[in-house]
CSV table of C-alpha atoms in Angstrom, one decimal:
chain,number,residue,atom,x,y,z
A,514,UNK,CA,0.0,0.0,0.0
A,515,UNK,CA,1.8,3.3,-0.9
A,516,UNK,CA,1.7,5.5,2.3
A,517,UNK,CA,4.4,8.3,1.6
A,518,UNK,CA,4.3,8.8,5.3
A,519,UNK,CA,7.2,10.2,8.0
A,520,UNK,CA,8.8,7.8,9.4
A,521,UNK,CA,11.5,7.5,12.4
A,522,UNK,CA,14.0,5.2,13.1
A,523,UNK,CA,16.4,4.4,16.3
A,524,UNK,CA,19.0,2.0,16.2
A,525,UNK,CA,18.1,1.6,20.4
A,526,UNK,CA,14.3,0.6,21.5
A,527,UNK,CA,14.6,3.2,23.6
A,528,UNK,CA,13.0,6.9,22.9
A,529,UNK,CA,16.2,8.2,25.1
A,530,UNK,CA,17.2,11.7,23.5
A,531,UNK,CA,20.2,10.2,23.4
A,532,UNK,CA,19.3,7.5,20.9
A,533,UNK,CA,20.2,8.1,17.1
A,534,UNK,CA,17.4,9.1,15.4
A,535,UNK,CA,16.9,8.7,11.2
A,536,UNK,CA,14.1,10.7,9.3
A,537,UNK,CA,12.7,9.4,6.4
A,538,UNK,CA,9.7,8.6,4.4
A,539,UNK,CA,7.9,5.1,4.0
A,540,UNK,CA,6.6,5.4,0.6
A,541,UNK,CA,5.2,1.6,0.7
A,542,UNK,CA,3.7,-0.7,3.9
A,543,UNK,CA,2.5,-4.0,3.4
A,544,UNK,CA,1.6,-7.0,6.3
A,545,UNK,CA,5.6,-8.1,6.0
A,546,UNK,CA,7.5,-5.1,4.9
A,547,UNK,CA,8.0,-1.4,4.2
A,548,UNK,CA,9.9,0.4,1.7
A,549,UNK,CA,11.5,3.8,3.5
A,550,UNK,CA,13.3,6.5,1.6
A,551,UNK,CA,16.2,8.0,3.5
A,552,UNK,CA,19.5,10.3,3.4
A,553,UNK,CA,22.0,7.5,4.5
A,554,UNK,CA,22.9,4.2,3.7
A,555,UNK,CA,22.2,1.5,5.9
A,556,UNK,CA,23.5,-1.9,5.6
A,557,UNK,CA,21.7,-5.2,4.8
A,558,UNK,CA,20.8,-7.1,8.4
A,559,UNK,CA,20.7,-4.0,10.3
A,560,UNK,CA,18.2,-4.2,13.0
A,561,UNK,CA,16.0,-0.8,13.4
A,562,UNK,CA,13.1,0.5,15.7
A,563,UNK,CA,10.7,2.6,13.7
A,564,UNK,CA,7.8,5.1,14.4
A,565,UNK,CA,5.1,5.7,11.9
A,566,UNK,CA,3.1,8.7,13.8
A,567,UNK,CA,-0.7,8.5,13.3
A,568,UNK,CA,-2.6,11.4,11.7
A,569,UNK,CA,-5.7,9.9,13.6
A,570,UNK,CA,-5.9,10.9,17.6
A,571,UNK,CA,-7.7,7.8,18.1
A,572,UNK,CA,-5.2,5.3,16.4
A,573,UNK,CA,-1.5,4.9,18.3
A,574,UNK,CA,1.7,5.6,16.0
A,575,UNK,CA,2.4,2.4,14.5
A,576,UNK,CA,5.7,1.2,16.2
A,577,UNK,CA,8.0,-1.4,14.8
A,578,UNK,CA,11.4,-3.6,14.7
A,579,UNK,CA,12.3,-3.9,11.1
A,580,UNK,CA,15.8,-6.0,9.6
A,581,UNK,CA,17.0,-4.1,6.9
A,582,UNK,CA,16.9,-6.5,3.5
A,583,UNK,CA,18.5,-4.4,0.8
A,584,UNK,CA,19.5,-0.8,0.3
A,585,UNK,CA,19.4,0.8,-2.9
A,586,UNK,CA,20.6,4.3,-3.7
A,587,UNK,CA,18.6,6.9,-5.3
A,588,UNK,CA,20.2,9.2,-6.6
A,589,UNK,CA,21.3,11.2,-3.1
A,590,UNK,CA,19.0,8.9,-1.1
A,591,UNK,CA,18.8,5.8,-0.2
A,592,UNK,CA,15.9,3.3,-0.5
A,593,UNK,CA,15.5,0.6,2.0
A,594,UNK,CA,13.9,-2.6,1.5
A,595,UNK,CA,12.9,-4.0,5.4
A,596,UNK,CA,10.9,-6.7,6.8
A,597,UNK,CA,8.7,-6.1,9.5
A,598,UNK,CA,9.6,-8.1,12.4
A,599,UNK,CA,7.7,-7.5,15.3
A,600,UNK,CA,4.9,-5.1,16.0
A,601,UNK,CA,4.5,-3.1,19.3
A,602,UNK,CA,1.1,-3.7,20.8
């Protein structure tokens, strides 16, 4: 499902401020997977946490630990290819 949404991701499950923190956009989400467009490469097998905020004050932000799959670069971007494994409930 294209989303084109903001998207953050940690490389700590923690929301510390002092936890590295990556902007970027998800352009695609599916049940598995998302496709995130960002300004620096990050290697195939890296483990993320991410945070889709909600639009919706009714619906949480849609928290998630992703593995990087593959990472393609666009011409000063990078595209990452991640699989979705586990969901925050």
């Amino acid at each position: 499902m294209k989303v084109d949404a903001p998207i953050e991701l940690r490389r700590t499950a923690d929301g510390s401020e002092n936890a590295e923190r990556i902007q970027g956009i998800c352009r695609n989400l599916s049940g598995t997977g998302m496709e995130i467009l960002v300004n620096e490469e990050i290697a195939p097998g890296t483990e993320l946490y991410s945070t889709m905020p909600s639009n919706n004050p009714s619906f949480p932000s849609f928290e998630t630990r992703i593995s990087v799959l593959r990472t393609h670069q666009h011409e000063d971007q990078y595209i990452l290819g991640v699989e979705i494994t586990e969901v925050a409930s």
